[in-house]
Amino acid sequence: MANTIQAIRGMNDLLPEQSPAWQQVEAVIRRVAASYGYSEIRMPVLESTQLFKRSIGEVTDIVEKEMYTFDDRNGESVTLRPEGTASCVRAGNQHGLLYNQIQRLWYMGPMFRYERPQKGRYRQFHQFGIETFGLDSADADAEVILLSARLWREFGIADQVELQLNSLGSNEARANYRNALKAYLSGYESELDEDSKRRLESNPLRILDSKDENTQKILEGAPSLSEYWDAESKEHFEQLTARLEAAGISYTLNERLVRGLDYYNRTVFEWVTTALGAQGTVCAGGRYDGLVEQLGGKATPAVGFAMGMERLVLLLQEQGKLTPRRVVDAYLMPLGEEAELNAPRIAEQLRNELPELRLVSHCGGGSMKKQMKKADKSGAQVALIIGADEIAQQQVTVKPLRTAEEQQTLGWQALIEFLQPLTRG
Ligand code: ATP
Ligand code: MG
């Protein structure tokens, strides 16, 4: 076994026993996204490195130390996407989806970041994201937040997540605040943690995120972001919070919330849970009115979020909220040569009649006992037994595997009627 090749650290296989839970989560997400009129977009996982440098920002954690970047055989620098928004905007610009139009888009798929793997933090992880283009009014921000809130309700975890909300103001307001914060923190430079010291020059807003206790103390006296909001952003934010309140969505104003990506302006938000330890942010997003233009398109306002699917699935599992569908309903057991010859045909006919039936047709023959073991292990509700007699009479013997009910031998029509309800289980 010494030579068995292992997966790359932080990149997980999703095993058959876990995939039903993921499929259940994905199905709810697709349905909810569709119920708001969003369309799916699928982007490549590999993009030109420039795309992320220009959008996420050169001095962010992601670009500085988390990207999987390498030269392809042509010597061109490419990067495994660390997030979806930049690719979505790139695709929108490239295909003219954003020009003078409103677009409501969603995507779901793997993202890649070179981070220290731990619970809720992986090197390949998955995000569901939505992006709304062409709308600058606060009702678009409200819609994006309401869509995420609906997901929590659908999953039965609304009481497990808290909405934290902030506004970064206009680019100018944000820049003014950045200077004020930098000026204030410079007075305490020697007392800051190492990361924050480094960020003082490059990205002082990120210091607000510092987990260091002493830095947090210093921040208590720092100027507050809301004092720097421009009048229009303030009004936009008030319109958003009024709409959320009218819709019954509660939130906490968190003036320290600034997000780790450079492209945000005005609204930023996170849905946070205390149930997952340190990796508590399940969903994060905000407005990014400058990004489309920055990536070469016509100026187009936009707002969206990305949801960490692993964290969502973990939370749902810990709360016991996942009840995935059965994988197998019925297990067809042929006993004897005549039955073995006809089993594939009978299985096909059953699938013709009942397209939703999940039917495993036993392969490889063997005794009744051996086949029954396999049937039981498959998770099927019933075994469908065919022997020479059944073949001759065009009947099937149905043996319930999960209840004490008697087995019974049924004709074709009666069999179909018997199996029908199982397909809805
Ligand atoms: P964090 O503060 O946890 O590092 P982030 O600010 O880097 O998160 P975003 O870039 O906003 O995260 O991504 C949106 C969401 O994607 C996060 O809220 C989280 O749920 C999920 N996510 C981000 N990085 C990872 C990762 N390495 N593994 C699993 N999920 C992740
Ligand atoms: Mg991160």
PDB file of C-alpha atoms in Angstrom, residues 80-258:
ATOM      1  CA  LEU A  80      -7.411  28.102 -10.796  1.00  0.00           C
ATOM      2  CA  ARG A  81     -10.294  30.395  -9.912  1.00  0.00           C
ATOM      3  CA  PRO A  82     -10.355  31.346  -6.222  1.00  0.00           C
ATOM      4  CA  GLU A  83     -13.883  32.770  -6.509  1.00  0.00           C
ATOM      5  CA  GLY A  84     -16.639  33.181  -9.074  1.00  0.00           C
ATOM      6  CA  THR A  85     -17.487  36.875  -9.381  1.00  0.00           C
ATOM      7  CA  ALA A  86     -14.446  37.868 -11.434  1.00  0.00           C
ATOM      8  CA  SER A  87     -15.020  35.008 -13.904  1.00  0.00           C
ATOM      9  CA  CYS A  88     -18.711  35.818 -14.105  1.00  0.00           C
ATOM     10  CA  VAL A  89     -17.995  39.452 -14.958  1.00  0.00           C
ATOM     11  CA  ARG A  90     -15.333  38.392 -17.455  1.00  0.00           C
ATOM     12  CA  ALA A  91     -17.813  36.056 -19.147  1.00  0.00           C
ATOM     13  CA  GLY A  92     -20.559  38.683 -19.059  1.00  0.00           C
ATOM     14  CA  ASN A  93     -18.315  41.242 -20.740  1.00  0.00           C
ATOM     15  CA  GLN A  94     -16.940  38.777 -23.253  1.00  0.00           C
ATOM     16  CA  HIS A  95     -20.387  37.672 -24.434  1.00  0.00           C
ATOM     17  CA  GLY A  96     -22.150  41.006 -24.229  1.00  0.00           C
ATOM     18  CA  LEU A  97     -24.493  39.895 -21.464  1.00  0.00           C
ATOM     19  CA  LEU A  98     -24.056  43.009 -19.381  1.00  0.00           C
ATOM     20  CA  TYR A  99     -24.274  45.801 -21.918  1.00  0.00           C
ATOM     21  CA  ASN A 100     -27.401  47.902 -21.218  1.00  0.00           C
ATOM     22  CA  GLN A 101     -29.230  44.948 -19.728  1.00  0.00           C
ATOM     23  CA  ILE A 102     -30.348  43.546 -16.463  1.00  0.00           C
ATOM     24  CA  GLN A 103     -28.983  40.083 -15.720  1.00  0.00           C
ATOM     25  CA  ARG A 104     -29.751  37.779 -12.831  1.00  0.00           C
ATOM     26  CA  LEU A 105     -27.207  34.964 -12.840  1.00  0.00           C
ATOM     27  CA  TRP A 106     -26.166  32.118 -10.565  1.00  0.00           C
ATOM     28  CA  TYR A 107     -23.273  29.669 -10.615  1.00  0.00           C
ATOM     29  CA  MET A 108     -22.202  26.684  -8.576  1.00  0.00           C
ATOM     30  CA  GLY A 109     -18.873  24.902  -8.657  1.00  0.00           C
ATOM     31  CA  PRO A 110     -15.376  24.338  -7.304  1.00  0.00           C
ATOM     32  CA  MET A 111     -13.043  27.150  -6.223  1.00  0.00           C
ATOM     33  CA  PHE A 112      -9.381  26.815  -5.288  1.00  0.00           C
ATOM     34  CA  ARG A 113      -7.359  28.533  -2.591  1.00  0.00           C
ATOM     35  CA  TYR A 114      -4.046  27.543  -1.106  1.00  0.00           C
ATOM     36  CA  GLU A 115      -5.018  27.786   2.570  1.00  0.00           C
ATOM     37  CA  ARG A 116      -4.274  25.719   5.656  1.00  0.00           C
ATOM     38  CA  PRO A 117      -6.902  22.972   5.531  1.00  0.00           C
ATOM     39  CA  GLN A 118      -9.143  22.666   8.595  1.00  0.00           C
ATOM     40  CA  LYS A 119     -12.812  22.157   9.346  1.00  0.00           C
ATOM     41  CA  GLY A 120     -14.785  24.349   6.943  1.00  0.00           C
ATOM     42  CA  ARG A 121     -11.648  25.452   5.096  1.00  0.00           C
ATOM     43  CA  TYR A 122     -10.286  23.493   2.159  1.00  0.00           C
ATOM     44  CA  ARG A 123      -8.089  23.996  -0.873  1.00  0.00           C
ATOM     45  CA  GLN A 124     -10.774  22.900  -3.256  1.00  0.00           C
ATOM     46  CA  PHE A 125     -14.193  23.977  -2.037  1.00  0.00           C
ATOM     47  CA  HIS A 126     -17.492  24.813  -3.656  1.00  0.00           C
ATOM     48  CA  GLN A 127     -19.495  27.964  -3.885  1.00  0.00           C
ATOM     49  CA  PHE A 128     -22.992  28.787  -4.933  1.00  0.00           C
ATOM     50  CA  GLY A 129     -23.132  32.406  -6.007  1.00  0.00           C
ATOM     51  CA  ILE A 130     -25.560  34.845  -7.496  1.00  0.00           C
ATOM     52  CA  GLU A 131     -24.817  38.077  -9.326  1.00  0.00           C
ATOM     53  CA  THR A 132     -27.287  40.775 -10.344  1.00  0.00           C
ATOM     54  CA  PHE A 133     -26.155  43.220 -13.029  1.00  0.00           C
ATOM     55  CA  GLY A 134     -27.582  46.517 -14.196  1.00  0.00           C
ATOM     56  CA  LEU A 135     -29.448  47.539 -11.037  1.00  0.00           C
ATOM     57  CA  ASP A 136     -28.106  50.195  -8.697  1.00  0.00           C
ATOM     58  CA  SER A 137     -31.176  50.616  -6.519  1.00  0.00           C
ATOM     59  CA  ALA A 138     -31.308  49.184  -3.011  1.00  0.00           C
ATOM     60  CA  ASP A 139     -34.136  46.815  -3.882  1.00  0.00           C
ATOM     61  CA  ALA A 140     -31.594  44.741  -5.831  1.00  0.00           C
ATOM     62  CA  ASP A 141     -29.419  44.478  -2.698  1.00  0.00           C
ATOM     63  CA  ALA A 142     -32.544  43.513  -0.748  1.00  0.00           C
ATOM     64  CA  GLU A 143     -33.439  40.837  -3.313  1.00  0.00           C
ATOM     65  CA  VAL A 144     -30.020  39.232  -3.094  1.00  0.00           C
ATOM     66  CA  ILE A 145     -30.229  39.128   0.698  1.00  0.00           C
ATOM     67  CA  LEU A 146     -33.810  37.852   0.659  1.00  0.00           C
ATOM     68  CA  LEU A 147     -32.807  35.028  -1.663  1.00  0.00           C
ATOM     69  CA  SER A 148     -30.136  33.906   0.783  1.00  0.00           C
ATOM     70  CA  ALA A 149     -32.568  34.283   3.698  1.00  0.00           C
ATOM     71  CA  ARG A 150     -35.067  32.076   1.881  1.00  0.00           C
ATOM     72  CA  LEU A 151     -32.443  29.363   1.596  1.00  0.00           C
ATOM     73  CA  TRP A 152     -31.932  29.360   5.365  1.00  0.00           C
ATOM     74  CA  ARG A 153     -35.679  29.020   5.853  1.00  0.00           C
ATOM     75  CA  GLU A 154     -35.955  26.250   3.267  1.00  0.00           C
ATOM     76  CA  PHE A 155     -33.172  24.369   5.013  1.00  0.00           C
ATOM     77  CA  GLY A 156     -34.626  24.990   8.472  1.00  0.00           C
ATOM     78  CA  ILE A 157     -31.570  26.848   9.787  1.00  0.00           C
ATOM     79  CA  ALA A 158     -32.883  30.422   9.855  1.00  0.00           C
ATOM     80  CA  ASP A 159     -32.307  30.530  13.610  1.00  0.00           C
ATOM     81  CA  GLN A 160     -28.683  29.414  13.192  1.00  0.00           C
ATOM     82  CA  VAL A 161     -27.432  32.294  11.038  1.00  0.00           C
ATOM     83  CA  GLU A 162     -27.161  35.992  11.674  1.00  0.00           C
ATOM     84  CA  LEU A 163     -27.046  38.700   9.026  1.00  0.00           C
ATOM     85  CA  GLN A 164     -24.273  41.226   9.498  1.00  0.00           C
ATOM     86  CA  LEU A 165     -24.531  44.283   7.361  1.00  0.00           C
ATOM     87  CA  ASN A 166     -22.422  47.314   6.573  1.00  0.00           C
ATOM     88  CA  SER A 167     -21.870  49.916   3.909  1.00  0.00           C
ATOM     89  CA  LEU A 168     -18.444  50.874   2.602  1.00  0.00           C
ATOM     90  CA  GLY A 169     -19.852  54.031   1.049  1.00  0.00           C
ATOM     91  CA  SER A 170     -18.636  55.338  -2.302  1.00  0.00           C
ATOM     92  CA  ASN A 171     -15.091  54.690  -3.467  1.00  0.00           C
ATOM     93  CA  GLU A 172     -14.220  58.186  -2.347  1.00  0.00           C
ATOM     94  CA  ALA A 173     -15.791  57.751   1.086  1.00  0.00           C
ATOM     95  CA  ARG A 174     -13.967  54.468   1.482  1.00  0.00           C
ATOM     96  CA  ALA A 175     -10.661  56.104   0.477  1.00  0.00           C
ATOM     97  CA  ASN A 176     -11.192  58.940   2.978  1.00  0.00           C
ATOM     98  CA  TYR A 177     -11.950  56.478   5.725  1.00  0.00           C
ATOM     99  CA  ARG A 178      -8.941  54.404   4.757  1.00  0.00           C
ATOM    100  CA  ASN A 179      -6.712  57.458   5.259  1.00  0.00           C
ATOM    101  CA  ALA A 180      -8.315  58.337   8.589  1.00  0.00           C
ATOM    102  CA  LEU A 181      -7.970  54.788   9.834  1.00  0.00           C
ATOM    103  CA  LYS A 182      -4.380  54.636   8.699  1.00  0.00           C
ATOM    104  CA  ALA A 183      -3.581  57.920  10.423  1.00  0.00           C
ATOM    105  CA  TYR A 184      -5.175  56.684  13.650  1.00  0.00           C
ATOM    106  CA  LEU A 185      -3.476  53.274  13.581  1.00  0.00           C
ATOM    107  CA  SER A 186      -0.063  54.752  12.724  1.00  0.00           C
ATOM    108  CA  GLY A 187      -0.058  56.163  16.237  1.00  0.00           C
ATOM    109  CA  TYR A 188      -0.114  52.583  17.549  1.00  0.00           C
ATOM    110  CA  GLU A 189       2.069  50.937  14.907  1.00  0.00           C
ATOM    111  CA  SER A 190       4.500  49.273  17.312  1.00  0.00           C
ATOM    112  CA  GLU A 191       1.637  47.676  19.257  1.00  0.00           C
ATOM    113  CA  LEU A 192      -0.103  46.094  16.280  1.00  0.00           C
ATOM    114  CA  ASP A 193       0.189  42.401  15.418  1.00  0.00           C
ATOM    115  CA  GLU A 194       2.577  41.523  12.609  1.00  0.00           C
ATOM    116  CA  ASP A 195      -0.068  41.047   9.923  1.00  0.00           C
ATOM    117  CA  SER A 196      -1.676  44.353  10.775  1.00  0.00           C
ATOM    118  CA  LYS A 197       1.657  46.156  10.715  1.00  0.00           C
ATOM    119  CA  ARG A 198       2.184  44.893   7.219  1.00  0.00           C
ATOM    120  CA  ARG A 199      -1.334  45.912   6.188  1.00  0.00           C
ATOM    121  CA  LEU A 200      -1.012  49.419   7.540  1.00  0.00           C
ATOM    122  CA  GLU A 201       0.598  50.452   4.265  1.00  0.00           C
ATOM    123  CA  SER A 202      -0.997  48.064   1.812  1.00  0.00           C
ATOM    124  CA  ASN A 203      -4.578  47.466   3.012  1.00  0.00           C
ATOM    125  CA  PRO A 204      -5.413  49.187   6.321  1.00  0.00           C
ATOM    126  CA  LEU A 205      -9.146  48.347   6.079  1.00  0.00           C
ATOM    127  CA  ARG A 206      -8.273  44.686   6.501  1.00  0.00           C
ATOM    128  CA  ILE A 207      -6.863  45.455   9.930  1.00  0.00           C
ATOM    129  CA  LEU A 208     -10.487  45.762  11.067  1.00  0.00           C
ATOM    130  CA  ASP A 209     -10.676  41.982  10.552  1.00  0.00           C
ATOM    131  CA  SER A 210      -7.720  41.234  12.804  1.00  0.00           C
ATOM    132  CA  LYS A 211      -8.352  38.504  15.349  1.00  0.00           C
ATOM    133  CA  ASP A 212      -5.502  39.791  17.551  1.00  0.00           C
ATOM    134  CA  GLU A 213      -6.852  40.892  20.928  1.00  0.00           C
ATOM    135  CA  ASN A 214      -4.530  43.822  21.370  1.00  0.00           C
ATOM    136  CA  THR A 215      -5.199  45.098  17.861  1.00  0.00           C
ATOM    137  CA  GLN A 216      -8.917  44.748  18.549  1.00  0.00           C
ATOM    138  CA  LYS A 217      -8.483  46.913  21.677  1.00  0.00           C
ATOM    139  CA  ILE A 218      -6.697  49.592  19.702  1.00  0.00           C
ATOM    140  CA  LEU A 219      -9.485  49.484  17.111  1.00  0.00           C
ATOM    141  CA  GLU A 220     -12.075  50.364  19.737  1.00  0.00           C
ATOM    142  CA  GLY A 221     -10.893  53.958  19.594  1.00  0.00           C
ATOM    143  CA  ALA A 222     -10.637  54.063  15.794  1.00  0.00           C
ATOM    144  CA  PRO A 223     -12.770  56.381  13.678  1.00  0.00           C
ATOM    145  CA  SER A 224     -15.941  54.724  12.525  1.00  0.00           C
ATOM    146  CA  LEU A 225     -16.707  54.009   8.897  1.00  0.00           C
ATOM    147  CA  SER A 226     -20.254  55.398   9.006  1.00  0.00           C
ATOM    148  CA  GLU A 227     -18.911  58.868   9.803  1.00  0.00           C
ATOM    149  CA  TYR A 228     -17.340  58.845   6.339  1.00  0.00           C
ATOM    150  CA  TRP A 229     -20.349  57.682   4.336  1.00  0.00           C
ATOM    151  CA  ASP A 230     -21.315  60.004   1.489  1.00  0.00           C
ATOM    152  CA  ALA A 231     -24.929  61.197   1.523  1.00  0.00           C
ATOM    153  CA  GLU A 232     -26.017  59.013  -1.401  1.00  0.00           C
ATOM    154  CA  SER A 233     -24.554  55.836   0.037  1.00  0.00           C
ATOM    155  CA  LYS A 234     -26.136  56.630   3.373  1.00  0.00           C
ATOM    156  CA  GLU A 235     -29.517  56.985   1.700  1.00  0.00           C
ATOM    157  CA  HIS A 236     -28.948  53.780  -0.286  1.00  0.00           C
ATOM    158  CA  PHE A 237     -28.132  51.937   2.905  1.00  0.00           C
ATOM    159  CA  GLU A 238     -31.226  53.296   4.652  1.00  0.00           C
ATOM    160  CA  GLN A 239     -33.367  52.189   1.721  1.00  0.00           C
ATOM    161  CA  LEU A 240     -31.882  48.724   1.969  1.00  0.00           C
ATOM    162  CA  THR A 241     -32.395  48.375   5.712  1.00  0.00           C
ATOM    163  CA  ALA A 242     -35.967  49.729   5.395  1.00  0.00           C
ATOM    164  CA  ARG A 243     -36.720  47.062   2.784  1.00  0.00           C
ATOM    165  CA  LEU A 244     -35.200  44.329   4.902  1.00  0.00           C
ATOM    166  CA  GLU A 245     -37.184  45.457   7.918  1.00  0.00           C
ATOM    167  CA  ALA A 246     -40.391  45.574   5.871  1.00  0.00           C
ATOM    168  CA  ALA A 247     -39.688  42.014   4.715  1.00  0.00           C
ATOM    169  CA  GLY A 248     -39.061  40.839   8.275  1.00  0.00           C
ATOM    170  CA  ILE A 249     -35.311  40.236   7.933  1.00  0.00           C
ATOM    171  CA  SER A 250     -33.326  41.223  10.995  1.00  0.00           C
ATOM    172  CA  TYR A 251     -29.684  42.242  10.784  1.00  0.00           C
ATOM    173  CA  THR A 252     -26.828  43.543  12.867  1.00  0.00           C
ATOM    174  CA  LEU A 253     -24.916  46.599  11.747  1.00  0.00           C
ATOM    175  CA  ASN A 254     -21.236  45.633  11.880  1.00  0.00           C
ATOM    176  CA  GLU A 255     -19.062  48.616  11.101  1.00  0.00           C
ATOM    177  CA  ARG A 256     -15.954  46.435  11.117  1.00  0.00           C
ATOM    178  CA  LEU A 257     -17.233  44.329   8.241  1.00  0.00           C
ATOM    179  CA  VAL A 258     -15.200  45.292   5.155  1.00  0.00           C
TER     180      VAL A 258
END
